[in-house]
Short mmCIF file of C-alpha atoms and ligand atoms in Angstrom, two decimals:
data_model
loop_
_atom_site.label_atom_id
_atom_site.label_comp_id
_atom_site.label_asym_id
_atom_site.label_seq_id
_atom_site.Cartn_x
_atom_site.Cartn_y
_atom_site.Cartn_z
CA MET S 26 32.81 293.53 81.19
CA THR S 27 34.17 296.61 79.47
CA GLU S 28 36.73 296.39 76.76
CA GLY S 29 39.29 297.94 79.11
CA VAL S 30 38.82 295.27 81.74
CA ASP S 31 38.89 292.59 79.10
CA ARG S 32 42.15 293.84 77.78
CA ARG S 33 43.61 294.11 81.22
CA ARG S 34 42.75 290.50 81.98
CA PHE S 35 44.27 289.51 78.68
CA LEU S 36 47.44 291.35 79.51
CA ILE S 37 47.74 289.83 82.94
CA THR S 38 47.19 286.28 81.80
CA ALA S 39 49.46 286.81 78.81
CA GLY S 40 52.44 287.00 81.12
CA MET S 41 51.60 283.55 82.39
CA GLY S 42 50.81 281.46 79.36
CA ALA S 43 53.70 279.16 78.57
CA GLY S 44 54.80 279.64 75.01
CA ALA S 45 51.90 281.86 73.99
CA CYS S 46 52.96 284.64 71.66
CA LEU S 47 50.45 287.44 71.85
CA ALA S 48 49.98 290.60 69.93
CA LEU S 49 47.79 293.26 71.47
CA GLY S 50 46.17 295.84 69.29
CA GLY S 51 45.60 299.44 70.27
CA SER S 52 47.60 301.69 72.50
CA ALA S 53 50.13 300.61 75.08
CA ILE S 54 48.58 299.20 78.23
CA ARG S 55 50.59 299.57 81.38
CA LEU S 56 50.55 296.92 84.03
CA ALA S 57 49.78 298.24 87.47
CA ALA S 58 50.80 296.02 90.34
CA SER S 59 47.18 296.00 91.49
CA GLN S 60 46.25 294.27 88.24
CA VAL S 61 48.10 291.10 89.20
CA GLU S 62 46.59 288.63 91.59
CA GLY S 63 48.03 289.39 95.00
CA GLY S 64 47.82 293.12 94.34
CA MET S 65 50.75 295.25 95.35
CA ALA S 66 52.70 292.47 97.06
CA SER S 67 56.33 293.03 96.11
CA LEU S 68 58.48 290.52 94.26
CA LYS S 69 60.59 289.99 97.37
CA ASP S 70 57.49 289.23 99.49
CA ARG S 71 56.12 286.83 96.89
CA ALA S 72 59.51 285.10 96.72
CA ALA S 73 59.87 285.02 100.51
CA LYS S 74 56.50 283.26 100.81
CA LYS S 75 58.10 280.35 98.99
CA GLY S 76 61.40 280.46 100.84
CA LEU S 77 63.10 282.24 97.93
CA LEU S 78 64.99 285.50 97.48
CA TYR S 79 64.41 288.08 94.76
CA GLY S 80 66.86 290.78 93.92
CA SER S 81 68.94 292.54 91.31
CA ALA S 82 72.25 293.90 90.19
CA VAL S 83 72.67 297.59 90.94
CA LEU S 84 75.16 300.45 90.66
CA GLN S 85 75.88 302.89 93.44
CA ARG S 86 74.96 305.86 91.26
CA GLU S 87 71.49 304.48 90.50
CA LEU S 88 70.74 304.49 94.22
CA THR S 89 72.31 307.87 94.96
CA GLN S 90 71.24 309.87 91.90
CA ASP S 91 67.80 308.58 91.00
CA PRO S 92 65.18 308.96 93.76
CA ALA S 93 62.43 307.15 91.82
CA PHE S 94 64.69 304.16 91.31
CA ALA S 95 66.00 304.31 94.87
CA ALA S 96 62.43 304.15 96.20
CA VAL S 97 61.47 301.03 94.26
CA PHE S 98 64.71 299.06 94.59
CA PRO S 99 64.62 298.20 98.33
CA GLN S 100 60.85 297.77 98.22
CA GLN S 101 61.15 294.97 95.65
CA CYS S 102 64.53 293.37 96.40
CA ASP S 103 65.93 291.50 99.38
CA ILE S 104 69.20 290.55 97.71
CA MET S 105 71.53 292.74 95.64
CA VAL S 106 74.78 292.43 93.75
CA PRO S 107 77.10 295.21 92.57
CA GLU S 108 76.93 295.28 88.78
CA LEU S 109 80.49 296.63 88.48
CA GLU S 110 81.91 297.72 91.83
CA LEU S 111 83.45 294.36 92.87
CA LYS S 112 85.11 293.65 89.54
CA TRP S 113 88.88 293.74 89.21
CA ASP S 114 88.98 296.91 87.08
CA HIS S 115 87.02 298.82 89.72
CA LEU S 116 88.91 297.48 92.73
CA ARG S 117 92.47 297.62 91.42
CA PRO S 118 93.56 300.84 89.69
CA THR S 119 97.18 299.64 89.84
CA PRO S 120 98.80 296.31 90.82
CA THR S 121 99.46 297.63 94.33
CA THR S 122 96.56 299.97 95.08
CA TRP S 123 92.92 299.28 95.89
CA ASP S 124 89.68 301.23 95.62
CA PHE S 125 86.88 299.77 97.71
CA ALA S 126 84.76 302.95 97.83
CA GLY S 127 81.90 301.79 95.60
CA ALA S 128 81.79 298.25 96.95
CA ASP S 129 81.92 299.46 100.56
CA TRP S 130 79.06 301.86 99.90
CA LEU S 131 76.90 299.11 98.39
CA SER S 132 77.74 296.63 101.13
CA ASN S 133 76.73 299.22 103.76
CA TYR S 134 73.56 300.00 101.82
CA ALA S 135 72.65 296.30 101.81
CA GLN S 136 73.17 296.07 105.54
CA GLN S 137 71.19 299.22 106.29
CA ASN S 138 68.30 298.02 104.16
CA GLN S 139 68.30 294.45 105.48
CA MET S 140 69.19 293.11 102.06
CA LYS S 141 71.44 290.18 101.38
CA PHE S 142 74.59 291.01 99.43
CA ARG S 143 76.17 288.95 96.63
CA GLY S 144 79.79 289.16 95.57
CA HIS S 145 80.55 289.26 91.83
CA THR S 146 83.15 288.25 90.67
CA LEU S 147 86.63 287.05 91.64
CA VAL S 148 87.92 285.03 88.68
CA TRP S 149 86.81 286.16 85.23
CA GLN S 150 88.48 286.93 81.92
CA ASP S 151 86.62 290.24 81.53
CA ALA S 152 86.64 293.51 83.49
CA LEU S 153 90.36 293.16 84.16
CA PRO S 154 92.34 296.37 84.66
CA SER S 155 94.44 297.70 81.80
CA TRP S 156 97.69 296.80 83.63
CA PHE S 157 96.68 293.17 84.07
CA ALA S 158 97.69 291.64 80.72
CA GLY S 159 101.22 293.03 80.92
CA TYR S 160 101.62 292.08 84.57
CA ILE S 161 100.46 288.47 84.99
CA ASN S 162 102.95 285.66 84.29
CA PRO S 163 103.30 282.00 85.33
CA GLN S 164 105.52 283.04 88.24
CA ASN S 165 103.21 285.60 89.87
CA ALA S 166 99.78 284.30 88.79
CA LYS S 167 99.09 282.17 91.83
CA GLU S 168 100.00 284.93 94.26
CA LEU S 169 97.96 287.42 92.24
CA LEU S 170 94.87 285.20 92.33
CA LEU S 171 95.13 284.14 95.97
CA GLY S 172 96.07 287.63 97.14
CA HIS S 173 93.01 289.07 95.39
CA ILE S 174 90.64 286.48 96.81
CA SER S 175 91.86 286.81 100.38
CA LYS S 176 91.89 290.62 100.30
CA VAL S 177 88.49 291.13 98.68
CA MET S 178 86.61 288.29 100.35
CA GLY S 179 88.31 289.00 103.66
CA ARG S 180 87.10 292.60 103.61
CA TYR S 181 83.44 291.58 103.41
CA ALA S 182 83.71 288.26 105.24
CA GLY S 183 80.55 287.35 107.12
CA LYS S 184 78.49 289.94 105.20
CA VAL S 185 78.11 288.11 101.90
CA HIS S 186 75.30 285.72 101.02
CA SER S 187 77.12 284.15 98.08
CA TRP S 188 80.21 284.85 96.02
CA ASP S 189 80.68 284.23 92.32
CA VAL S 190 84.16 282.79 92.74
CA VAL S 191 84.53 281.69 89.13
CA ASN S 192 82.63 283.25 86.23
CA GLU S 193 82.19 281.98 82.65
CA ALA S 194 85.04 279.45 82.77
CA ILE S 195 83.54 277.01 80.26
CA TRP S 196 83.63 277.80 76.56
CA PRO S 197 83.56 274.79 74.22
CA PRO S 198 84.20 276.93 71.11
CA ASP S 199 87.78 277.33 72.41
CA LYS S 200 88.12 273.61 71.49
CA ARG S 201 90.01 272.40 74.54
CA PRO S 202 89.27 268.77 75.45
CA ASP S 203 88.20 269.88 78.94
CA GLY S 204 85.85 272.55 77.58
CA LEU S 205 87.53 275.30 79.59
CA ARG S 206 87.81 278.80 78.22
CA ASP S 207 91.19 280.05 77.13
CA THR S 208 91.80 282.84 79.67
CA PRO S 209 94.80 284.50 81.31
CA TRP S 210 94.10 282.41 84.41
CA LEU S 211 94.16 279.18 82.45
CA ARG S 212 97.23 280.13 80.44
CA ASN S 213 99.24 281.08 83.51
CA LEU S 214 98.01 278.56 86.07
CA GLY S 215 96.58 275.66 84.08
CA ALA S 216 93.14 274.14 84.67
CA GLY S 217 93.91 273.88 88.39
CA TYR S 218 93.11 277.58 88.85
CA ILE S 219 89.47 276.69 89.54
CA GLU S 220 90.32 274.42 92.44
CA LEU S 221 92.85 276.94 93.77
CA ALA S 222 90.26 279.70 93.69
CA PHE S 223 87.52 277.78 95.49
CA ARG S 224 89.86 276.51 98.21
CA ALA S 225 91.16 280.03 98.82
CA ALA S 226 87.61 281.38 98.84
CA GLN S 227 86.55 279.02 101.58
CA GLN S 228 89.43 280.14 103.75
CA ALA S 229 88.74 283.82 103.13
CA ASP S 230 85.01 283.66 103.97
CA PRO S 231 83.67 280.36 105.30
CA HIS S 232 80.15 281.84 105.51
CA ALA S 233 79.56 282.81 101.88
CA LEU S 234 77.95 280.31 99.54
CA LEU S 235 80.71 279.61 97.02
CA THR S 236 79.28 279.78 93.53
CA TRP S 237 80.43 278.96 90.00
CA ASN S 238 78.51 281.28 87.69
CA GLU S 239 78.03 280.44 83.99
CA ASN S 240 76.39 281.86 80.88
CA TRP S 241 74.61 280.11 77.97
CA LEU S 242 73.40 277.13 79.97
CA GLU S 243 69.72 277.77 79.33
CA GLU S 244 69.06 276.97 75.67
CA GLU S 245 68.47 273.60 73.97
CA THR S 246 71.30 274.16 71.50
CA ALA S 247 74.55 272.34 70.69
CA LEU S 248 76.39 275.02 72.70
CA GLY S 249 73.99 274.60 75.63
CA ASP S 250 74.38 270.81 75.56
CA ALA S 251 78.17 271.09 75.43
CA LYS S 252 78.37 273.67 78.21
CA ARG S 253 76.08 271.67 80.48
CA ALA S 254 77.99 268.42 79.87
CA PHE S 255 81.40 269.99 80.57
CA PHE S 256 80.03 271.79 83.61
CA VAL S 257 78.66 268.58 85.13
CA GLN S 258 81.93 266.79 84.37
CA HIS S 259 84.02 269.47 86.11
CA LEU S 260 81.67 269.74 89.09
CA LYS S 261 81.66 265.97 89.66
CA ASP S 262 85.43 265.82 89.48
CA LEU S 263 86.00 268.80 91.78
CA LEU S 264 83.39 267.73 94.32
CA SER S 265 84.84 264.19 94.42
CA ARG S 266 88.13 265.79 95.47
CA GLY S 267 86.50 267.88 98.18
CA VAL S 268 86.74 271.23 96.41
CA PRO S 269 84.29 273.55 98.22
CA ILE S 270 81.85 274.44 95.45
CA GLN S 271 78.41 274.97 96.96
CA ALA S 272 76.22 276.48 94.27
CA ILE S 273 75.98 277.22 90.60
CA GLY S 274 74.77 280.45 89.02
CA LEU S 275 72.62 280.43 85.89
CA GLN S 276 73.23 283.85 84.38
CA SER S 277 70.00 283.63 82.39
CA HIS S 278 70.55 286.33 79.80
CA LEU S 279 67.72 285.15 77.59
CA ILE S 280 66.43 286.20 74.19
CA GLY S 281 62.82 287.19 73.59
CA ASP S 282 62.33 285.53 70.20
CA HIS S 283 64.01 282.22 71.02
CA ASN S 284 61.70 279.34 71.84
CA ASN S 285 64.25 276.83 73.07
CA ILE S 286 64.53 277.64 76.77
CA ALA S 287 63.39 275.55 79.73
CA GLY S 288 63.56 272.40 77.63
CA PRO S 289 64.18 268.79 78.70
CA HIS S 290 67.99 268.91 78.51
CA PHE S 291 68.08 272.02 80.66
CA ARG S 292 65.68 270.60 83.24
CA GLN S 293 67.62 267.35 83.37
CA PHE S 294 70.78 269.41 83.97
CA LEU S 295 69.13 271.17 86.92
CA GLY S 296 68.28 267.72 88.31
CA GLN S 297 71.91 266.67 88.00
CA ILE S 298 73.02 269.77 89.89
CA GLN S 299 70.44 269.11 92.59
CA ASP S 300 71.61 265.47 92.86
CA MET S 301 75.16 266.70 93.51
CA GLY S 302 73.83 268.56 96.54
CA LEU S 303 74.50 271.99 95.06
CA LYS S 304 72.25 275.05 95.32
CA ILE S 305 71.16 276.92 92.20
CA LEU S 306 70.78 280.68 91.76
CA VAL S 307 69.39 282.61 88.82
CA THR S 308 72.03 285.33 88.94
CA GLU S 309 71.63 287.78 86.05
CA MET S 310 68.28 287.36 84.37
CA ASP S 311 67.15 289.69 81.61
CA VAL S 312 65.43 289.11 78.29
CA ARG S 313 66.98 290.86 75.34
CA GLU S 314 64.90 291.42 72.26
CA GLY S 315 66.52 289.48 69.43
CA ASN S 316 64.37 290.25 66.42
CA LEU S 317 61.11 290.95 68.22
CA PRO S 318 58.93 293.42 66.34
CA ASN S 319 58.91 297.09 67.28
CA ASP S 320 55.37 297.15 68.74
CA ILE S 321 55.73 297.63 72.48
CA ASN S 322 52.79 295.49 73.56
CA THR S 323 53.97 292.59 71.43
CA ARG S 324 57.49 292.89 72.73
CA ASP S 325 56.43 293.19 76.35
CA GLN S 326 54.22 290.11 76.07
CA SER S 327 56.90 288.00 74.41
CA ILE S 328 59.44 289.06 77.03
CA ALA S 329 56.97 288.40 79.84
CA ASN S 330 56.26 284.95 78.42
CA ILE S 331 59.95 284.11 78.48
CA TYR S 332 60.19 285.28 82.12
CA TYR S 333 57.25 283.13 83.14
CA GLU S 334 58.17 280.06 81.15
CA TYR S 335 61.80 280.08 82.25
CA LEU S 336 61.21 280.87 85.91
CA SER S 337 58.42 278.32 86.19
CA ALA S 338 60.75 275.59 84.97
CA VAL S 339 63.65 276.72 87.15
CA LEU S 340 61.62 277.22 90.33
CA ALA S 341 60.16 273.72 90.01
CA ASN S 342 63.60 272.50 91.11
CA PRO S 343 63.93 272.68 94.91
CA ALA S 344 67.68 273.39 94.74
CA VAL S 345 66.93 276.90 93.45
CA ILE S 346 67.20 279.48 96.23
CA ALA S 347 67.25 282.90 94.57
CA VAL S 348 66.34 284.85 91.46
CA LEU S 349 68.22 288.02 90.56
CA THR S 350 67.57 290.11 87.49
CA TRP S 351 70.42 292.13 85.95
CA GLY S 352 68.80 295.42 86.87
CA ILE S 353 65.16 296.18 87.58
CA SER S 354 64.46 299.08 85.19
CA ASP S 355 64.85 299.43 81.43
CA LYS S 356 66.41 302.81 82.26
CA TYR S 357 69.56 301.01 83.40
CA THR S 358 70.33 297.90 81.38
CA TRP S 359 73.59 296.71 79.93
CA THR S 360 71.65 295.27 76.95
CA ALA S 361 71.10 298.82 75.64
CA GLN S 362 74.82 298.74 74.80
CA SER S 363 75.53 295.02 74.45
CA ASN S 364 72.43 294.11 72.41
CA PRO S 365 70.68 297.15 70.96
CA ARG S 366 67.77 296.63 68.61
CA ALA S 367 68.50 296.93 64.90
CA ASP S 368 65.84 299.67 64.68
CA LYS S 369 67.42 301.50 67.66
CA ALA S 370 64.13 301.51 69.65
CA PRO S 371 64.86 301.52 73.41
CA VAL S 372 65.16 297.97 74.74
CA ARG S 373 62.73 296.58 77.37
CA PRO S 374 64.43 293.60 79.05
CA LEU S 375 63.56 294.19 82.73
CA PRO S 376 60.48 294.21 85.02
CA TYR S 377 60.09 298.02 85.18
CA ASP S 378 60.03 300.49 82.33
CA GLN S 379 62.09 303.69 82.16
CA ASN S 380 59.56 305.49 84.41
CA MET S 381 59.58 302.77 87.07
CA THR S 382 56.16 301.49 86.03
CA PRO S 383 55.89 297.72 86.28
CA LYS S 384 55.50 295.93 82.95
CA PRO S 385 54.09 292.53 82.03
CA ALA S 386 57.54 291.10 82.87
CA TRP S 387 56.94 292.19 86.48
CA GLY S 388 53.61 290.36 86.46
CA ALA S 389 55.24 287.29 84.97
CA ILE S 390 57.90 287.16 87.70
CA ALA S 391 55.23 287.72 90.35
CA ARG S 392 53.13 284.86 89.00
CA ALA S 393 56.14 282.56 88.71
CA PHE S 394 56.85 283.12 92.41
CA ASP S 395 53.16 282.75 93.31
CA ASN S 396 52.97 279.41 91.49
CA ALA S 397 56.35 278.06 92.66
CA PRO S 398 56.46 275.21 95.14
CA SER S 399 57.62 276.17 98.64
CA ARG S 400 61.16 275.32 99.65
C1 XIL G 505 78.19 293.49 82.46
C2 XIL G 505 77.74 294.86 82.96
O1 XIL G 505 76.36 294.84 83.16
C3 XIL G 505 78.11 295.90 81.94
O2 XIL G 505 77.79 297.21 82.42
C4 XIL G 505 79.60 295.83 81.61
O3 XIL G 505 79.90 296.72 80.58
C5 XIL G 505 79.96 294.42 81.18
O4 XIL G 505 79.56 293.50 82.18
N1 XIL G 505 77.96 288.45 82.57
C6 XIL G 505 78.41 288.87 83.80
C7 XIL G 505 78.26 290.29 84.21
O5 XIL G 505 78.85 288.03 84.60
O6 XIL G 505 79.29 290.72 85.05
C8 XIL G 505 78.18 291.18 82.99
O7 XIL G 505 77.93 292.51 83.43
C9 XIL G 505 77.12 290.69 82.04
C10 XIL G 505 77.45 289.31 81.55
#
C-alpha cells in the first residue's frame, strides 16, 4: 500500500471514529466522493435508503449567481429551507405591504427540482423588520401574529413539508419560572402566544408538519439540561391540551472543540420526545470552529468527527426524519460573520469547501446515513 493510499484510508476512517481527534501531517488531502464507501452516492440518496431526508438552507442568489453551487445543491439535497427569505424582515417591508418574491422563487425552485420545502420561521424574536418594535402593542399583537401566520402559511399551503412555527422560545438565562425567553411576543401576548401560534398554523396549512425549533439543546451543560427540561415541560403541557405540535427541530449549531455532545442527557431527551409521539428534525447543522488549531487537516478531521458522532447518536432515534445543514459550502456560511476564527482564517463548518469539493465532513455525514438504522 502506498503512503498516499494509506493516508486516504486514514482520512476516510477519521470522519467515522467517535471522539477520535486526529492530526494529519503533510499537505492538505481532499476527500473525493469516490473515496468513501458507496462511491459517489449523494447524501440525499444515502439518506433516502434509510427513509430519511437530507437537505440544507439556501439563498436565492446562491442558486441564481453561482453555477458550481447550483449544480451540486439539487444533486445532494432533497429538502431545502430559505435561509432568510421567509423571515419577517424579508416578507414585510412595512406593516401593510408584503414582498414574497424571494420566497416564491425558492418555493418554485423546490417544486421544479422535486425537493421538499421547509418554512422558517413564523414566530421569532430576531429578523424582525425595523418598524416592528414601534408598532406592536398588547392591543394589536394577536392580530399581527395571526394575520402573519394565515397570510404566509396560506400562500404556500400544501407545498410545505414542515414549518418552524416557533423558533428559540426557551431561554433559561432570562430567569422566568417557565423558562421562556423574554421576547416582544411574550411581552405583548403572554406565554399563551405559543399555543395561539400553533393553533393558527394548523388552520392555515393542515398538511405541514408543525415544528418547534430550538437552539442549544445538544450539549451536556447546565444550559442544555435546563433548556431540555423546560422544553419537555412545555411540550407535555401543550400536547395534553391538544395543541397541534407535531415535531421539534434541533438546530444543531455545534462547536468543533467541544466534547460534550451526543451525551446521555441529550439521548434521553430524544427518547422523551419520541415517547410523546413527536417527530425530530436536525434543522440547521453546522460545526463552528471554537478554538480549533489553524491546520486545515486537523480542523477538518475534528469537524468531521463531530458530524459523525452527533449524527450517529441522533439517527439512532427512530423519531428523526430529516437532517438539514445550514448551508452546504464553506463559501456561504453565516458562521463566517457570527463566529469568525480569532486568527481570521476562513471557517470550514460545512460538508463542501469553498470550491465545492467535498471535505471529511461530507464523508462523515455519508457514513452516518450509511450506518443509520432504517425508518
Ligand atoms: C441566520 C442566518 O444564517 C444569517 O444569515 C442571519 O444573519 C441571522 O440568521 N438560528 C436560526 C436561523 O434559526 O434563522 C439563523 O440564521 C441562525 C440561528
